[in-house]
Amino acid sequence: MYKNVTLGSAKVFFLLTLFFVSFSTALTNVFAGLLLIAFVLAVFGDRTLLRPMRLSPAVIALVLYGMIILAWSWSVAPQDEVFQGISKYRKLLFLPIAIALVWQDGRLARKGFIAFMAGAVFLTLGCYLVWAGLISAEKYDWWKAGTPDNAFAFKSYITIGILLGFAAGACWAYWIYAPTLRMKIAAAIGGILFAFPVLFLMNGRTGYVVVLCVSVGLGILRFRNDWKKLVIAMLILCAAFAAVFHQSGKLRMRAEGVMHEVSDYSKTNDLNSSGIRLTFYKAGLEMFLAHPFVGTGTGSFAENFMPTAHRVGVNDPEFYNARSQPHSEVVLMAVQLGIVGLALYFGLMATLGSVVRKQKTYQADLLFLLCISFAVPAFFNSLLWDITEGYWFVLLAGCLYAAARRPDAATIMQRPAST
């Protein structure tokens, strides 16, 4: 009885977290906390739940988080920022939890993926409503909303671009596995409906990159055994994105804006949006080269960056006094944990994404698309540090990895046969 209640509760909280992660930070934190408590209680009733944690991604995630805790001992950061860093990376614990739950109950994989997609649909609907002028932040100040010219809802347009870009790729990936023509058409249309706000309604550059990444990933998945067709697919993809670039004024404006910002920064060190990021990256590289092996400890970037902030932010008091993170998970990991931390971080991505080499299933394809949707933007965003992107990745990655590694992987993500 005890085992059934605690394990059943953990599964429910797992699904609720995946549903709310797309549009509610508060509820994500609540249900993630309840998931952790319920899982720990379930382990006391059944220690066999821990067996899947011997799988490589679970081990690497736990070792990485253990090193983050251990790096407290050599951190140069103030104690409160060390605690903040440890808290931020606590999400890593949820990857092995997701693996353990799906390994115990394979049906949870399909339910978890559907829960995320349902949340993504709700998020997409919010963006369309803002675009149509039906909902605004001025009228409803209890939620986050943009304007018809930059139509985002609930989350920032950066976060939305990542989530909906992956959701679009997930729909298009289903084209290969859909059993009927009607479902194939529905999958294609669903992908377009997810991608349209990213490419045409919002100003998020990260979303453009994610849509491009999943499109390239889909080409690789479809034609990985035929390089001639793969080359043709990439050429068609380039032509398609050239057409989107021509038609989307927002994409063109943001791309040209980046080039102008980088040019201005290279000439005058102007602290524009791209200039600030490049300042972070340059300073982060210098920090890494000064302490390349194990870094300067958990939460240490802000403390290390202060001399640079004082030097370049003389005419910008806000920048001068900021306690910053570099808007790059790679830079942040390198500064805090050095080469060892980077090896663990990229090792985690590699062990997750490499599943696609061993099998051709929908969940393996999804996991590959998830990894590139997370790993590429992480070069210029601190995604694991952030709440939404961090929980989204670890829970969905653990779910899909366990589904791909189970003995019944060939059927586990399919719709159950009607009785």
Short mmCIF file of C-alpha atoms in Angstrom, two decimals:
data_model
loop_
_atom_site.label_atom_id
_atom_site.label_comp_id
_atom_site.label_asym_id
_atom_site.label_seq_id
_atom_site.Cartn_x
_atom_site.Cartn_y
_atom_site.Cartn_z
CA MET A 1 0.00 0.00 0.00
CA TYR A 2 2.78 2.43 1.00
CA LYS A 3 4.74 1.65 -2.16
CA ASN A 4 1.72 2.10 -4.43
CA VAL A 5 0.77 5.45 -2.89
CA THR A 6 4.25 7.00 -2.95
CA LEU A 7 5.21 5.66 -6.37
CA GLY A 8 1.84 6.60 -7.85
CA SER A 9 2.18 10.10 -6.39
CA ALA A 10 5.66 10.47 -7.87
CA LYS A 11 4.31 9.55 -11.32
CA VAL A 12 1.48 12.06 -11.05
CA PHE A 13 3.85 14.84 -9.95
CA PHE A 14 6.21 13.90 -12.79
CA LEU A 15 3.44 14.36 -15.36
CA LEU A 16 2.20 17.59 -13.77
CA THR A 17 5.71 19.06 -13.78
CA LEU A 18 6.13 18.28 -17.47
CA PHE A 19 2.75 19.84 -18.23
CA PHE A 20 3.27 23.08 -16.30
CA VAL A 21 6.94 23.58 -17.20
CA SER A 22 5.99 25.35 -20.44
CA PHE A 23 3.98 28.15 -18.88
CA SER A 24 4.13 28.31 -15.06
CA THR A 25 7.35 28.71 -13.09
CA ALA A 26 5.56 28.65 -9.74
CA LEU A 27 3.69 25.40 -10.40
CA THR A 28 6.78 23.83 -11.93
CA ASN A 29 8.70 24.47 -8.71
CA VAL A 30 5.83 23.18 -6.57
CA PHE A 31 5.32 19.92 -8.44
CA ALA A 32 9.06 19.33 -8.92
CA GLY A 33 9.51 19.63 -5.16
CA LEU A 34 6.63 17.23 -4.55
CA LEU A 35 8.10 14.83 -7.14
CA LEU A 36 11.43 14.77 -5.32
CA ILE A 37 9.78 14.09 -1.95
CA ALA A 38 7.45 11.40 -3.33
CA PHE A 39 10.30 9.65 -5.15
CA VAL A 40 12.51 9.55 -2.07
CA LEU A 41 9.63 8.09 -0.06
CA ALA A 42 8.97 5.54 -2.82
CA VAL A 43 12.61 4.42 -2.73
CA PHE A 44 12.24 3.55 0.96
CA GLY A 45 9.43 1.19 -0.05
CA ASP A 46 11.20 -0.30 -3.07
CA ARG A 47 14.98 -0.05 -3.45
CA THR A 48 14.80 -1.61 -6.92
CA LEU A 49 13.79 1.84 -8.19
CA LEU A 50 17.46 2.81 -7.89
CA ARG A 51 18.73 0.14 -10.31
CA PRO A 52 18.29 2.23 -13.49
CA MET A 53 20.51 4.89 -11.94
CA ARG A 54 23.45 2.74 -13.01
CA LEU A 55 22.81 3.86 -16.58
CA SER A 56 25.43 6.28 -17.89
CA PRO A 57 23.40 9.54 -18.04
CA ALA A 58 22.12 9.04 -14.49
CA VAL A 59 25.64 8.40 -13.20
CA ILE A 60 27.11 11.40 -15.02
CA ALA A 61 24.31 13.71 -13.83
CA LEU A 62 24.82 12.64 -10.21
CA VAL A 63 28.62 12.96 -10.48
CA LEU A 64 28.29 16.41 -12.04
CA TYR A 65 25.98 17.59 -9.27
CA GLY A 66 28.29 16.03 -6.68
CA MET A 67 31.18 18.02 -8.13
CA ILE A 68 29.09 21.20 -7.99
CA ILE A 69 28.56 20.58 -4.28
CA LEU A 70 32.22 19.68 -3.76
CA ALA A 71 33.34 22.82 -5.61
CA TRP A 72 31.93 24.79 -2.69
CA SER A 73 35.22 24.02 -0.95
CA TRP A 74 37.33 26.01 -3.44
CA SER A 75 34.79 28.60 -4.59
CA VAL A 76 35.83 32.26 -4.53
CA ALA A 77 32.18 33.36 -4.43
CA PRO A 78 30.32 34.70 -1.39
CA GLN A 79 28.47 31.99 0.50
CA ASP A 80 25.01 33.08 -0.63
CA GLU A 81 26.06 32.82 -4.29
CA VAL A 82 27.54 29.38 -3.68
CA PHE A 83 24.20 28.26 -2.23
CA GLN A 84 22.44 29.80 -5.21
CA GLY A 85 24.61 27.82 -7.61
CA ILE A 86 24.03 24.56 -5.74
CA SER A 87 20.30 25.25 -5.78
CA LYS A 88 20.28 26.10 -9.49
CA TYR A 89 21.91 22.82 -10.47
CA ARG A 90 19.71 20.71 -8.18
CA LYS A 91 17.68 20.02 -11.34
CA LEU A 92 20.31 17.45 -12.29
CA LEU A 93 18.81 15.13 -9.67
CA PHE A 94 15.62 14.93 -11.70
CA LEU A 95 17.25 13.29 -14.72
CA PRO A 96 17.95 10.01 -12.88
CA ILE A 97 14.53 10.26 -11.21
CA ALA A 98 12.84 10.47 -14.62
CA ILE A 99 14.92 7.52 -15.84
CA ALA A 100 13.98 5.46 -12.79
CA LEU A 101 10.24 6.18 -13.07
CA VAL A 102 9.99 5.38 -16.80
CA TRP A 103 12.15 2.30 -16.39
CA GLN A 104 9.70 1.06 -13.76
CA ASP A 105 6.63 1.93 -15.85
CA GLY A 106 7.12 2.18 -19.60
CA ARG A 107 3.66 3.67 -20.16
CA LEU A 108 4.86 6.78 -18.34
CA ALA A 109 7.10 7.74 -21.27
CA ARG A 110 4.23 8.35 -23.67
CA LYS A 111 2.18 10.06 -20.96
CA GLY A 112 5.10 12.33 -20.04
CA PHE A 113 5.71 13.36 -23.63
CA ILE A 114 2.01 14.05 -24.16
CA ALA A 115 1.95 16.11 -20.95
CA PHE A 116 4.75 18.32 -22.25
CA MET A 117 3.14 18.68 -25.68
CA ALA A 118 -0.19 19.61 -24.06
CA GLY A 119 1.58 22.36 -22.10
CA ALA A 120 3.30 23.50 -25.29
CA VAL A 121 -0.09 23.73 -27.03
CA PHE A 122 -1.37 25.93 -24.19
CA LEU A 123 1.74 28.11 -24.48
CA THR A 124 1.32 28.40 -28.26
CA LEU A 125 -2.33 29.34 -27.90
CA GLY A 126 -1.33 32.14 -25.52
CA CYS A 127 1.11 33.51 -28.12
CA TYR A 128 -1.57 33.49 -30.84
CA LEU A 129 -4.03 35.25 -28.52
CA VAL A 130 -1.49 37.98 -27.77
CA TRP A 131 -0.81 38.34 -31.50
CA ALA A 132 -4.53 38.74 -32.13
CA GLY A 133 -4.72 41.43 -29.45
CA LEU A 134 -7.16 39.40 -27.34
CA ILE A 135 -4.91 39.31 -24.26
CA SER A 136 -2.44 41.93 -23.06
CA ALA A 137 -0.26 42.51 -20.04
CA GLU A 138 -2.01 45.84 -19.44
CA LYS A 139 -5.38 44.14 -19.06
CA TYR A 140 -4.12 41.11 -17.15
CA ASP A 141 -1.09 42.16 -15.13
CA TRP A 142 -0.87 38.80 -13.36
CA TRP A 143 0.73 37.11 -16.35
CA LYS A 144 3.61 37.77 -18.70
CA ALA A 145 2.57 38.94 -22.13
CA GLY A 146 4.08 40.85 -25.00
CA THR A 147 2.42 42.88 -27.71
CA PRO A 148 1.07 41.97 -31.17
CA ASP A 149 4.46 43.07 -32.54
CA ASN A 150 6.28 40.65 -30.21
CA ALA A 151 3.65 38.08 -29.33
CA PHE A 152 4.89 36.04 -26.39
CA ALA A 153 2.94 34.83 -23.36
CA PHE A 154 3.71 33.32 -19.93
CA LYS A 155 7.48 33.03 -20.57
CA SER A 156 10.16 35.15 -22.22
CA TYR A 157 10.40 34.88 -25.99
CA ILE A 158 13.81 33.22 -25.58
CA THR A 159 12.33 30.38 -23.54
CA ILE A 160 9.30 30.08 -25.81
CA GLY A 161 11.50 29.85 -28.89
CA ILE A 162 13.36 26.88 -27.42
CA LEU A 163 10.28 24.99 -26.23
CA LEU A 164 8.16 25.56 -29.33
CA GLY A 165 11.10 24.99 -31.67
CA PHE A 166 11.55 21.54 -30.17
CA ALA A 167 7.79 20.89 -30.19
CA ALA A 168 7.72 21.70 -33.91
CA GLY A 169 10.56 19.26 -34.52
CA ALA A 170 8.77 16.59 -32.48
CA CYS A 171 5.71 16.91 -34.72
CA TRP A 172 7.72 16.76 -37.93
CA ALA A 173 9.71 13.77 -36.63
CA TYR A 174 6.45 11.88 -36.17
CA TRP A 175 5.84 12.01 -39.93
CA ILE A 176 8.05 8.92 -40.36
CA TYR A 177 6.29 6.91 -37.66
CA ALA A 178 2.67 7.98 -38.18
CA PRO A 179 0.65 4.90 -39.28
CA THR A 180 -1.84 6.78 -41.48
CA LEU A 181 -1.72 9.60 -44.01
CA ARG A 182 -4.17 11.60 -41.91
CA MET A 183 -1.83 11.47 -38.92
CA LYS A 184 1.13 12.42 -41.11
CA ILE A 185 -0.71 15.51 -42.34
CA ALA A 186 -1.75 16.39 -38.78
CA ALA A 187 1.88 16.08 -37.63
CA ALA A 188 3.10 18.37 -40.41
CA ILE A 189 0.43 20.99 -39.67
CA GLY A 190 1.12 20.76 -35.93
CA GLY A 191 4.80 21.47 -36.54
CA ILE A 192 3.93 24.53 -38.62
CA LEU A 193 1.57 25.85 -35.93
CA PHE A 194 4.34 25.51 -33.32
CA ALA A 195 7.05 27.02 -35.53
CA PHE A 196 5.03 29.97 -36.87
CA PRO A 197 5.10 32.04 -33.63
CA VAL A 198 8.83 31.43 -33.29
CA LEU A 199 9.68 32.54 -36.82
CA PHE A 200 7.10 35.25 -37.46
CA LEU A 201 5.50 36.50 -34.23
CA MET A 202 8.39 36.93 -31.77
CA ASN A 203 11.81 38.59 -31.72
CA GLY A 204 13.76 35.73 -30.13
CA ARG A 205 17.00 34.92 -31.96
CA THR A 206 17.45 31.73 -29.94
CA GLY A 207 14.18 30.36 -31.30
CA TYR A 208 15.37 30.86 -34.87
CA VAL A 209 18.49 28.85 -34.07
CA VAL A 210 16.48 26.03 -32.47
CA VAL A 211 14.13 25.71 -35.46
CA LEU A 212 17.16 25.58 -37.74
CA CYS A 213 18.85 22.98 -35.50
CA VAL A 214 15.83 20.66 -35.37
CA SER A 215 15.39 21.00 -39.14
CA VAL A 216 19.01 19.99 -39.72
CA GLY A 217 18.59 17.22 -37.14
CA LEU A 218 15.52 15.88 -38.95
CA GLY A 219 17.48 15.79 -42.20
CA ILE A 220 20.27 13.84 -40.51
CA LEU A 221 17.80 11.39 -38.93
CA ARG A 222 15.96 10.81 -42.20
CA PHE A 223 18.94 10.43 -44.53
CA ARG A 224 21.82 9.44 -42.24
CA ASN A 225 22.48 6.29 -44.29
CA ASP A 226 22.45 8.01 -47.68
CA TRP A 227 24.86 10.94 -47.93
CA LYS A 228 23.66 11.99 -51.40
CA LYS A 229 20.09 12.43 -50.23
CA LEU A 230 21.39 14.12 -47.09
CA VAL A 231 23.26 16.71 -49.18
CA ILE A 232 20.14 17.33 -51.28
CA ALA A 233 18.04 17.67 -48.10
CA MET A 234 20.48 20.23 -46.67
CA LEU A 235 20.39 22.25 -49.90
CA ILE A 236 16.58 22.25 -49.83
CA LEU A 237 16.71 23.28 -46.17
CA CYS A 238 19.02 26.18 -46.99
CA ALA A 239 16.63 27.34 -49.69
CA ALA A 240 13.69 27.06 -47.31
CA PHE A 241 15.40 29.14 -44.65
CA ALA A 242 16.44 31.71 -47.24
CA ALA A 243 12.76 32.04 -48.14
CA VAL A 244 11.77 32.34 -44.47
CA PHE A 245 14.49 34.95 -43.96
CA HIS A 246 13.07 36.93 -46.89
CA GLN A 247 9.46 36.65 -45.68
CA SER A 248 10.00 37.15 -41.93
CA GLY A 249 10.73 40.79 -41.20
CA LYS A 250 11.40 39.97 -37.54
CA LEU A 251 14.00 37.30 -38.35
CA ARG A 252 15.73 39.56 -40.86
CA MET A 253 15.66 42.54 -38.49
CA ARG A 254 17.13 40.53 -35.60
CA ALA A 255 19.83 38.93 -37.75
CA GLU A 256 20.90 42.27 -39.19
CA GLY A 257 20.74 43.78 -35.70
CA VAL A 258 23.22 41.20 -34.39
CA MET A 259 25.68 42.03 -37.15
CA HIS A 260 25.42 45.75 -36.43
CA GLU A 261 25.82 45.19 -32.68
CA VAL A 262 28.90 43.02 -33.14
CA SER A 263 30.37 45.59 -35.53
CA ASP A 264 29.73 48.44 -33.08
CA TYR A 265 31.24 46.43 -30.23
CA SER A 266 34.37 45.60 -32.21
CA LYS A 267 34.88 49.29 -33.04
CA THR A 268 33.81 51.09 -29.85
CA ASN A 269 33.23 48.38 -27.19
CA ASP A 270 29.59 49.48 -27.14
CA LEU A 271 27.69 47.60 -24.41
CA ASN A 272 24.73 46.70 -26.59
CA SER A 273 22.96 43.33 -26.28
CA SER A 274 25.56 41.39 -28.28
CA GLY A 275 28.39 43.49 -26.83
CA ILE A 276 27.46 42.53 -23.27
CA ARG A 277 27.40 38.85 -24.20
CA LEU A 278 30.76 39.09 -25.96
CA THR A 279 32.18 40.85 -22.90
CA PHE A 280 30.94 37.95 -20.76
CA TYR A 281 32.46 35.37 -23.10
CA LYS A 282 35.81 37.11 -23.34
CA ALA A 283 36.04 37.52 -19.57
CA GLY A 284 34.88 33.92 -19.06
CA LEU A 285 37.59 32.60 -21.37
CA GLU A 286 40.21 34.52 -19.41
CA MET A 287 38.86 33.09 -16.13
CA PHE A 288 38.93 29.57 -17.58
CA LEU A 289 42.50 29.90 -18.86
CA ALA A 290 43.60 31.19 -15.45
CA HIS A 291 42.10 28.13 -13.69
CA PRO A 292 41.64 25.49 -16.41
CA PHE A 293 41.42 22.22 -14.48
CA VAL A 294 38.71 22.54 -11.81
CA GLY A 295 37.76 26.20 -12.18
CA THR A 296 37.13 28.67 -9.37
CA GLY A 297 34.20 26.91 -7.75
CA THR A 298 30.42 26.93 -7.65
CA GLY A 299 28.73 30.27 -8.31
CA SER A 300 32.05 32.01 -8.91
CA PHE A 301 31.44 33.77 -12.23
CA ALA A 302 29.87 36.91 -10.74
CA GLU A 303 32.71 37.42 -8.28
CA ASN A 304 35.34 36.90 -10.97
CA PHE A 305 33.55 39.22 -13.36
CA MET A 306 33.41 42.24 -11.04
CA PRO A 307 36.82 43.68 -12.09
CA THR A 308 35.71 43.53 -15.74
CA ALA A 309 32.35 45.10 -14.88
CA HIS A 310 34.10 47.96 -13.07
CA ARG A 311 36.45 48.52 -15.99
CA VAL A 312 33.96 48.51 -18.87
CA GLY A 313 30.85 49.73 -17.08
CA VAL A 314 32.05 53.13 -15.94
CA ASN A 315 29.24 54.93 -17.75
CA ASP A 316 26.64 52.24 -17.02
CA PRO A 317 25.88 52.05 -13.27
CA GLU A 318 23.49 49.11 -13.71
CA PHE A 319 26.15 47.06 -15.48
CA TYR A 320 28.80 48.27 -13.03
CA ASN A 321 26.89 46.91 -10.03
CA ALA A 322 25.43 43.76 -11.62
CA ARG A 323 26.06 40.30 -10.16
CA SER A 324 26.16 38.59 -13.51
CA GLN A 325 26.09 35.17 -15.11
CA PRO A 326 27.50 34.91 -18.63
CA HIS A 327 24.41 33.82 -20.58
CA SER A 328 26.31 30.73 -21.70
CA GLU A 329 26.07 27.36 -19.97
CA VAL A 330 29.37 26.32 -21.52
CA VAL A 331 31.22 29.39 -20.25
CA LEU A 332 29.54 29.13 -16.85
CA MET A 333 30.48 25.48 -16.47
CA ALA A 334 34.05 26.13 -17.62
CA VAL A 335 34.57 28.95 -15.12
CA GLN A 336 33.08 27.06 -12.19
CA LEU A 337 34.40 23.52 -12.79
CA GLY A 338 37.09 23.81 -15.46
CA ILE A 339 37.94 21.00 -17.87
CA VAL A 340 36.55 18.36 -15.52
CA GLY A 341 33.15 20.03 -15.42
CA LEU A 342 33.08 20.54 -19.18
CA ALA A 343 33.95 16.87 -19.74
CA LEU A 344 31.06 15.80 -17.52
CA TYR A 345 28.66 18.27 -19.14
CA PHE A 346 29.45 17.27 -22.73
CA GLY A 347 29.67 13.63 -21.68
CA LEU A 348 26.09 13.87 -20.43
CA MET A 349 24.91 15.33 -23.75
CA ALA A 350 26.84 12.70 -25.71
CA THR A 351 25.50 9.69 -23.78
CA LEU A 352 21.95 10.96 -24.19
CA GLY A 353 22.14 11.91 -27.86
CA SER A 354 24.14 8.86 -28.98
CA VAL A 355 21.17 6.54 -28.36
CA VAL A 356 19.99 7.41 -31.85
CA ARG A 357 22.99 5.54 -33.29
CA LYS A 358 21.80 2.23 -31.83
CA GLN A 359 18.12 2.24 -32.77
CA LYS A 360 15.51 3.88 -34.94
CA THR A 361 12.54 4.65 -32.74
CA TYR A 362 10.47 7.77 -32.24
CA GLN A 363 11.76 8.31 -28.70
CA ALA A 364 15.39 7.98 -29.84
CA ASP A 365 14.78 10.57 -32.56
CA LEU A 366 13.07 12.87 -30.04
CA LEU A 367 15.99 12.53 -27.65
CA PHE A 368 18.44 13.48 -30.39
CA LEU A 369 16.35 16.55 -31.29
CA LEU A 370 16.02 17.45 -27.61
CA CYS A 371 19.78 17.32 -27.09
CA ILE A 372 20.58 19.58 -30.03
CA SER A 373 17.70 21.91 -29.08
CA PHE A 374 19.34 22.29 -25.67
CA ALA A 375 23.07 21.93 -26.32
CA VAL A 376 23.40 24.42 -29.21
CA PRO A 377 21.52 27.32 -27.54
CA ALA A 378 23.43 26.57 -24.32
CA PHE A 379 26.51 28.09 -25.95
CA PHE A 380 24.83 31.50 -25.74
CA ASN A 381 22.22 30.94 -22.99
CA SER A 382 22.54 29.56 -19.44
CA LEU A 383 19.82 26.97 -19.89
CA LEU A 384 20.57 24.53 -17.09
CA TRP A 385 20.91 27.52 -14.77
CA ASP A 386 17.40 28.71 -15.73
CA ILE A 387 14.32 27.13 -14.15
CA THR A 388 12.10 26.38 -17.14
CA GLU A 389 14.71 25.18 -19.62
CA GLY A 390 16.55 23.22 -16.94
CA TYR A 391 13.53 21.25 -15.69
CA TRP A 392 12.22 20.79 -19.22
CA PHE A 393 15.47 19.23 -20.37
CA VAL A 394 16.30 16.93 -17.46
CA LEU A 395 12.79 15.53 -17.08
CA LEU A 396 12.14 15.00 -20.78
CA ALA A 397 15.66 13.71 -21.45
CA GLY A 398 15.41 11.16 -18.64
CA CYS A 399 11.96 10.13 -19.81
CA LEU A 400 13.00 9.63 -23.44
CA TYR A 401 16.32 7.96 -22.59
CA ALA A 402 14.66 5.32 -20.41
CA ALA A 403 11.99 4.78 -23.08
CA ALA A 404 14.70 4.28 -25.71
CA ARG A 405 16.74 1.87 -23.60
CA ARG A 406 13.89 -0.36 -22.41
CA PRO A 407 13.57 -3.84 -23.97
CA ASP A 408 10.15 -2.86 -25.37
CA ALA A 409 11.50 0.33 -26.95
CA ALA A 410 10.07 -0.51 -30.37
CA THR A 411 6.49 -0.21 -29.12
CA ILE A 412 6.63 1.88 -25.97
CA MET A 413 5.79 5.27 -27.56
CA GLN A 414 3.09 3.91 -29.82
CA ARG A 415 -0.59 4.46 -29.09
CA PRO A 416 -1.98 1.45 -27.20
CA ALA A 417 -4.15 -0.82 -29.31
CA SER A 418 -7.87 -0.35 -28.67
CA THR A 419 -9.66 -3.20 -26.99
#
